[in-house]
Amino acid sequence: MCGRFVITSAPAALRQLFGYIEQPNFPPRYNVAPTQPIPVVLVENGARHFRLMRWGLLPSWVKDPRGFTLLINARSETLLEKPAFKNAIRRRRGLIPADGYYEWKAMDGRKQPFFIHRADGAPLGFAAVFETWAGPNGEELDTVAIVTAAAGEDLAGLHDRVPVTISPRDFERWLDSRGDEIDAVMPLMTAPRIGEFAWHPVSTRVNRVANDDEQLLLPISAEEMEAEMVKPKKVVRKAAAGSADDGQGSLF
């Protein structure tokens, strides 16, 4: 799956790569998380555009989003069957610019985060499907999910699912949803080729959404990984004799 990703390329470089009309200026993001607004490239009236959408797809038929599961990923194998995605894959396909993503692997009874990126350092275009949800009061919300596929032999060592990445040469084919046929895009929804991606362990600081800085991308050593496994003990100060214990003596 894909639950966090990174956008660090300069806005001008992404605009040139994806070919959208707008000229957005946005800061680098090192820990993009679900429910946040994320950039999506789509085609409208024959031209590519840049839009911000909420990460977490809401199908148009949902009445109350509070009772609906957050759909941040869409499995490529079942896109045509699932009610939440079967219309979007035919008519509302997009690309999400990124420079890498995080995945967590179970190690020694805990989950170790890894940063995964193209081996050549080039930006990515995640395959995505989107929907515009309309609320009962007339409000509208553009929402999006990242398409995933079964991992290849190399990346399967980290997780059994990977985001589908679309090559720049296939951007036009993926974004073209003028017709209702999707035979041309089905072969694009596969895992990256073996060796196309590289990865390294990073600090568990990435676990907190509030942490969003370039230090998150730095590789950590085995010693640093071991140090992060050791949880600091809570220190409790005893209340002074005769004083009331108001709960202020515990350090959390």
PDB file of N, CA and C in Angstrom, residues 89-141:
ATOM      1  N   ILE A  89     -12.206   4.677 -12.542  1.00  0.00           N
ATOM      2  CA  ILE A  89     -11.115   4.144 -13.364  1.00  0.00           C
ATOM      3  C   ILE A  89     -11.403   4.338 -14.849  1.00  0.00           C
ATOM      4  N   ARG A  90     -12.672   4.428 -15.211  1.00  0.00           N
ATOM      5  CA  ARG A  90     -13.019   4.627 -16.610  1.00  0.00           C
ATOM      6  C   ARG A  90     -13.004   6.099 -17.020  1.00  0.00           C
ATOM      7  N   ARG A  91     -13.380   6.992 -16.094  1.00  0.00           N
ATOM      8  CA  ARG A  91     -13.614   8.379 -16.505  1.00  0.00           C
ATOM      9  C   ARG A  91     -12.806   9.426 -15.738  1.00  0.00           C
ATOM     10  N   ARG A  92     -12.217   9.051 -14.617  1.00  0.00           N
ATOM     11  CA  ARG A  92     -11.530  10.043 -13.779  1.00  0.00           C
ATOM     12  C   ARG A  92     -10.189   9.499 -13.293  1.00  0.00           C
ATOM     13  N   ARG A  93      -9.243   9.470 -14.220  1.00  0.00           N
ATOM     14  CA  ARG A  93      -7.894   9.023 -13.891  1.00  0.00           C
ATOM     15  C   ARG A  93      -6.958  10.231 -13.779  1.00  0.00           C
ATOM     16  N   GLY A  94      -6.059  10.191 -12.803  1.00  0.00           N
ATOM     17  CA  GLY A  94      -5.129  11.294 -12.602  1.00  0.00           C
ATOM     18  C   GLY A  94      -3.733  10.785 -12.286  1.00  0.00           C
ATOM     19  N   LEU A  95      -2.823  11.722 -12.126  1.00  0.00           N
ATOM     20  CA  LEU A  95      -1.442  11.427 -11.744  1.00  0.00           C
ATOM     21  C   LEU A  95      -1.084  12.263 -10.520  1.00  0.00           C
ATOM     22  N   ILE A  96      -0.409  11.660  -9.567  1.00  0.00           N
ATOM     23  CA  ILE A  96       0.031  12.367  -8.371  1.00  0.00           C
ATOM     24  C   ILE A  96       1.546  12.523  -8.428  1.00  0.00           C
ATOM     25  N   PRO A  97       2.053  13.752  -8.561  1.00  0.00           N
ATOM     26  CA  PRO A  97       3.510  13.959  -8.577  1.00  0.00           C
ATOM     27  C   PRO A  97       4.106  13.600  -7.217  1.00  0.00           C
ATOM     28  N   ALA A  98       5.239  12.933  -7.220  1.00  0.00           N
ATOM     29  CA  ALA A  98       5.906  12.539  -5.977  1.00  0.00           C
ATOM     30  C   ALA A  98       7.380  12.298  -6.255  1.00  0.00           C
ATOM     31  N   ASP A  99       8.136  12.190  -5.187  1.00  0.00           N
ATOM     32  CA  ASP A  99       9.562  11.867  -5.297  1.00  0.00           C
ATOM     33  C   ASP A  99       9.924  10.611  -4.518  1.00  0.00           C
ATOM     34  N   GLY A 100       8.957   9.969  -3.952  1.00  0.00           N
ATOM     35  CA  GLY A 100       9.186   8.752  -3.200  1.00  0.00           C
ATOM     36  C   GLY A 100       8.078   8.540  -2.196  1.00  0.00           C
ATOM     37  N   TYR A 101       8.154   7.425  -1.489  1.00  0.00           N
ATOM     38  CA  TYR A 101       7.133   7.134  -0.477  1.00  0.00           C
ATOM     39  C   TYR A 101       7.753   6.301   0.641  1.00  0.00           C
ATOM     40  N   TYR A 102       7.001   6.154   1.719  1.00  0.00           N
ATOM     41  CA  TYR A 102       7.470   5.386   2.863  1.00  0.00           C
ATOM     42  C   TYR A 102       6.708   4.071   2.957  1.00  0.00           C
ATOM     43  N   GLU A 103       7.417   3.061   3.442  1.00  0.00           N
ATOM     44  CA  GLU A 103       6.769   1.789   3.748  1.00  0.00           C
ATOM     45  C   GLU A 103       7.344   1.258   5.049  1.00  0.00           C
ATOM     46  N   TRP A 104       6.539   0.482   5.778  1.00  0.00           N
ATOM     47  CA  TRP A 104       6.943  -0.056   7.070  1.00  0.00           C
ATOM     48  C   TRP A 104       7.080  -1.568   6.987  1.00  0.00           C
ATOM     49  N   LYS A 105       8.210  -2.085   7.499  1.00  0.00           N
ATOM     50  CA  LYS A 105       8.475  -3.520   7.503  1.00  0.00           C
ATOM     51  C   LYS A 105       8.593  -4.007   8.945  1.00  0.00           C
ATOM     52  N   ALA A 106       7.941  -5.132   9.240  1.00  0.00           N
ATOM     53  CA  ALA A 106       8.028  -5.704  10.581  1.00  0.00           C
ATOM     54  C   ALA A 106       9.429  -6.261  10.817  1.00  0.00           C
ATOM     55  N   MET A 107      10.081  -5.754  11.858  1.00  0.00           N
ATOM     56  CA  MET A 107      11.437  -6.188  12.202  1.00  0.00           C
ATOM     57  C   MET A 107      11.561  -6.256  13.719  1.00  0.00           C
ATOM     58  N   ASP A 108      11.906  -7.440  14.225  1.00  0.00           N
ATOM     59  CA  ASP A 108      12.141  -7.611  15.660  1.00  0.00           C
ATOM     60  C   ASP A 108      10.976  -7.100  16.504  1.00  0.00           C
ATOM     61  N   GLY A 109       9.787  -7.422  16.076  1.00  0.00           N
ATOM     62  CA  GLY A 109       8.619  -7.065  16.853  1.00  0.00           C
ATOM     63  C   GLY A 109       8.170  -5.623  16.729  1.00  0.00           C
ATOM     64  N   ARG A 110       8.726  -4.871  15.804  1.00  0.00           N
ATOM     65  CA  ARG A 110       8.298  -3.485  15.606  1.00  0.00           C
ATOM     66  C   ARG A 110       8.275  -3.210  14.107  1.00  0.00           C
ATOM     67  N   LYS A 111       7.803  -2.039  13.734  1.00  0.00           N
ATOM     68  CA  LYS A 111       7.727  -1.676  12.324  1.00  0.00           C
ATOM     69  C   LYS A 111       8.787  -0.620  12.009  1.00  0.00           C
ATOM     70  N   GLN A 112       9.690  -0.975  11.101  1.00  0.00           N
ATOM     71  CA  GLN A 112      10.765  -0.084  10.704  1.00  0.00           C
ATOM     72  C   GLN A 112      10.393   0.632   9.409  1.00  0.00           C
ATOM     73  N   PRO A 113      10.392   1.976   9.402  1.00  0.00           N
ATOM     74  CA  PRO A 113      10.067   2.695   8.157  1.00  0.00           C
ATOM     75  C   PRO A 113      11.241   2.715   7.182  1.00  0.00           C
ATOM     76  N   PHE A 114      10.910   2.668   5.903  1.00  0.00           N
ATOM     77  CA  PHE A 114      11.893   2.774   4.822  1.00  0.00           C
ATOM     78  C   PHE A 114      11.432   3.866   3.853  1.00  0.00           C
ATOM     79  N   PHE A 115      12.401   4.580   3.298  1.00  0.00           N
ATOM     80  CA  PHE A 115      12.099   5.536   2.240  1.00  0.00           C
ATOM     81  C   PHE A 115      12.416   4.870   0.911  1.00  0.00           C
ATOM     82  N   ILE A 116      11.447   4.885  -0.010  1.00  0.00           N
ATOM     83  CA  ILE A 116      11.555   4.205  -1.300  1.00  0.00           C
ATOM     84  C   ILE A 116      11.480   5.246  -2.404  1.00  0.00           C
ATOM     85  N   HIS A 117      12.387   5.172  -3.361  1.00  0.00           N
ATOM     86  CA  HIS A 117      12.461   6.180  -4.422  1.00  0.00           C
ATOM     87  C   HIS A 117      13.041   5.552  -5.680  1.00  0.00           C
ATOM     88  N   ARG A 118      12.916   6.234  -6.785  1.00  0.00           N
ATOM     89  CA  ARG A 118      13.530   5.742  -8.013  1.00  0.00           C
ATOM     90  C   ARG A 118      15.046   5.715  -7.852  1.00  0.00           C
ATOM     91  N   ALA A 119      15.660   4.682  -8.377  1.00  0.00           N
ATOM     92  CA  ALA A 119      17.112   4.542  -8.250  1.00  0.00           C
ATOM     93  C   ALA A 119      17.858   5.678  -8.940  1.00  0.00           C
ATOM     94  N   ASP A 120      17.252   6.262  -9.987  1.00  0.00           N
ATOM     95  CA  ASP A 120      17.909   7.362 -10.705  1.00  0.00           C
ATOM     96  C   ASP A 120      17.547   8.725 -10.132  1.00  0.00           C
ATOM     97  N   GLY A 121      16.725   8.765  -9.085  1.00  0.00           N
ATOM     98  CA  GLY A 121      16.369  10.022  -8.432  1.00  0.00           C
ATOM     99  C   GLY A 121      15.305  10.834  -9.133  1.00  0.00           C
ATOM    100  N   ALA A 122      14.738  10.333 -10.207  1.00  0.00           N
ATOM    101  CA  ALA A 122      13.735  11.083 -10.967  1.00  0.00           C
ATOM    102  C   ALA A 122      12.399  11.116 -10.216  1.00  0.00           C
ATOM    103  N   PRO A 123      11.580  12.150 -10.472  1.00  0.00           N
ATOM    104  CA  PRO A 123      10.248  12.208  -9.848  1.00  0.00           C
ATOM    105  C   PRO A 123       9.358  11.078 -10.347  1.00  0.00           C
ATOM    106  N   LEU A 124       8.262  10.861  -9.630  1.00  0.00           N
ATOM    107  CA  LEU A 124       7.310   9.801  -9.947  1.00  0.00           C
ATOM    108  C   LEU A 124       5.960  10.383 -10.328  1.00  0.00           C
ATOM    109  N   GLY A 125       5.189   9.579 -11.029  1.00  0.00           N
ATOM    110  CA  GLY A 125       3.782   9.905 -11.268  1.00  0.00           C
ATOM    111  C   GLY A 125       2.940   8.734 -10.790  1.00  0.00           C
ATOM    112  N   PHE A 126       2.364   8.843  -9.586  1.00  0.00           N
ATOM    113  CA  PHE A 126       1.511   7.767  -9.084  1.00  0.00           C
ATOM    114  C   PHE A 126       0.207   7.732  -9.870  1.00  0.00           C
ATOM    115  N   ALA A 127      -0.210   6.536 -10.275  1.00  0.00           N
ATOM    116  CA  ALA A 127      -1.525   6.379 -10.892  1.00  0.00           C
ATOM    117  C   ALA A 127      -2.599   6.627  -9.839  1.00  0.00           C
ATOM    118  N   ALA A 128      -3.635   7.371 -10.205  1.00  0.00           N
ATOM    119  CA  ALA A 128      -4.678   7.720  -9.249  1.00  0.00           C
ATOM    120  C   ALA A 128      -6.038   7.740  -9.920  1.00  0.00           C
ATOM    121  N   VAL A 129      -7.065   7.562  -9.097  1.00  0.00           N
ATOM    122  CA  VAL A 129      -8.455   7.743  -9.538  1.00  0.00           C
ATOM    123  C   VAL A 129      -9.100   8.737  -8.583  1.00  0.00           C
ATOM    124  N   PHE A 130     -10.015   9.545  -9.102  1.00  0.00           N
ATOM    125  CA  PHE A 130     -10.596  10.583  -8.262  1.00  0.00           C
ATOM    126  C   PHE A 130     -12.104  10.695  -8.466  1.00  0.00           C
ATOM    127  N   GLU A 131     -12.737  11.305  -7.480  1.00  0.00           N
ATOM    128  CA  GLU A 131     -14.180  11.548  -7.518  1.00  0.00           C
ATOM    129  C   GLU A 131     -14.469  12.889  -6.855  1.00  0.00           C
ATOM    130  N   THR A 132     -15.525  13.539  -7.291  1.00  0.00           N
ATOM    131  CA  THR A 132     -16.006  14.744  -6.624  1.00  0.00           C
ATOM    132  C   THR A 132     -17.252  14.371  -5.837  1.00  0.00           C
ATOM    133  N   TRP A 133     -17.137  14.509  -4.515  1.00  0.00           N
ATOM    134  CA  TRP A 133     -18.261  14.194  -3.643  1.00  0.00           C
ATOM    135  C   TRP A 133     -19.078  15.453  -3.397  1.00  0.00           C
ATOM    136  N   ALA A 134     -20.380  15.340  -3.540  1.00  0.00           N
ATOM    137  CA  ALA A 134     -21.285  16.470  -3.304  1.00  0.00           C
ATOM    138  C   ALA A 134     -22.101  16.209  -2.044  1.00  0.00           C
ATOM    139  N   GLY A 135     -22.037  17.146  -1.105  1.00  0.00           N
ATOM    140  CA  GLY A 135     -22.748  17.006   0.150  1.00  0.00           C
ATOM    141  C   GLY A 135     -24.183  17.476   0.067  1.00  0.00           C
ATOM    142  N   PRO A 136     -24.968  17.206   1.105  1.00  0.00           N
ATOM    143  CA  PRO A 136     -26.395  17.561   1.109  1.00  0.00           C
ATOM    144  C   PRO A 136     -26.640  19.066   1.088  1.00  0.00           C
ATOM    145  N   ASN A 137     -25.668  19.855   1.490  1.00  0.00           N
ATOM    146  CA  ASN A 137     -25.827  21.315   1.504  1.00  0.00           C
ATOM    147  C   ASN A 137     -25.209  21.984   0.282  1.00  0.00           C
ATOM    148  N   GLY A 138     -24.873  21.171  -0.720  1.00  0.00           N
ATOM    149  CA  GLY A 138     -24.316  21.719  -1.946  1.00  0.00           C
ATOM    150  C   GLY A 138     -22.807  21.838  -1.961  1.00  0.00           C
ATOM    151  N   GLU A 139     -22.141  21.468  -0.846  1.00  0.00           N
ATOM    152  CA  GLU A 139     -20.686  21.539  -0.821  1.00  0.00           C
ATOM    153  C   GLU A 139     -20.084  20.437  -1.696  1.00  0.00           C
ATOM    154  N   GLU A 140     -18.926  20.712  -2.272  1.00  0.00           N
ATOM    155  CA  GLU A 140     -18.236  19.738  -3.111  1.00  0.00           C
ATOM    156  C   GLU A 140     -16.823  19.519  -2.610  1.00  0.00           C
ATOM    157  N   LEU A 141     -16.356  18.266  -2.709  1.00  0.00           N
ATOM    158  CA  LEU A 141     -15.018  17.908  -2.253  1.00  0.00           C
ATOM    159  C   LEU A 141     -14.385  16.976  -3.262  1.00  0.00           C
TER     160      LEU A 141
END
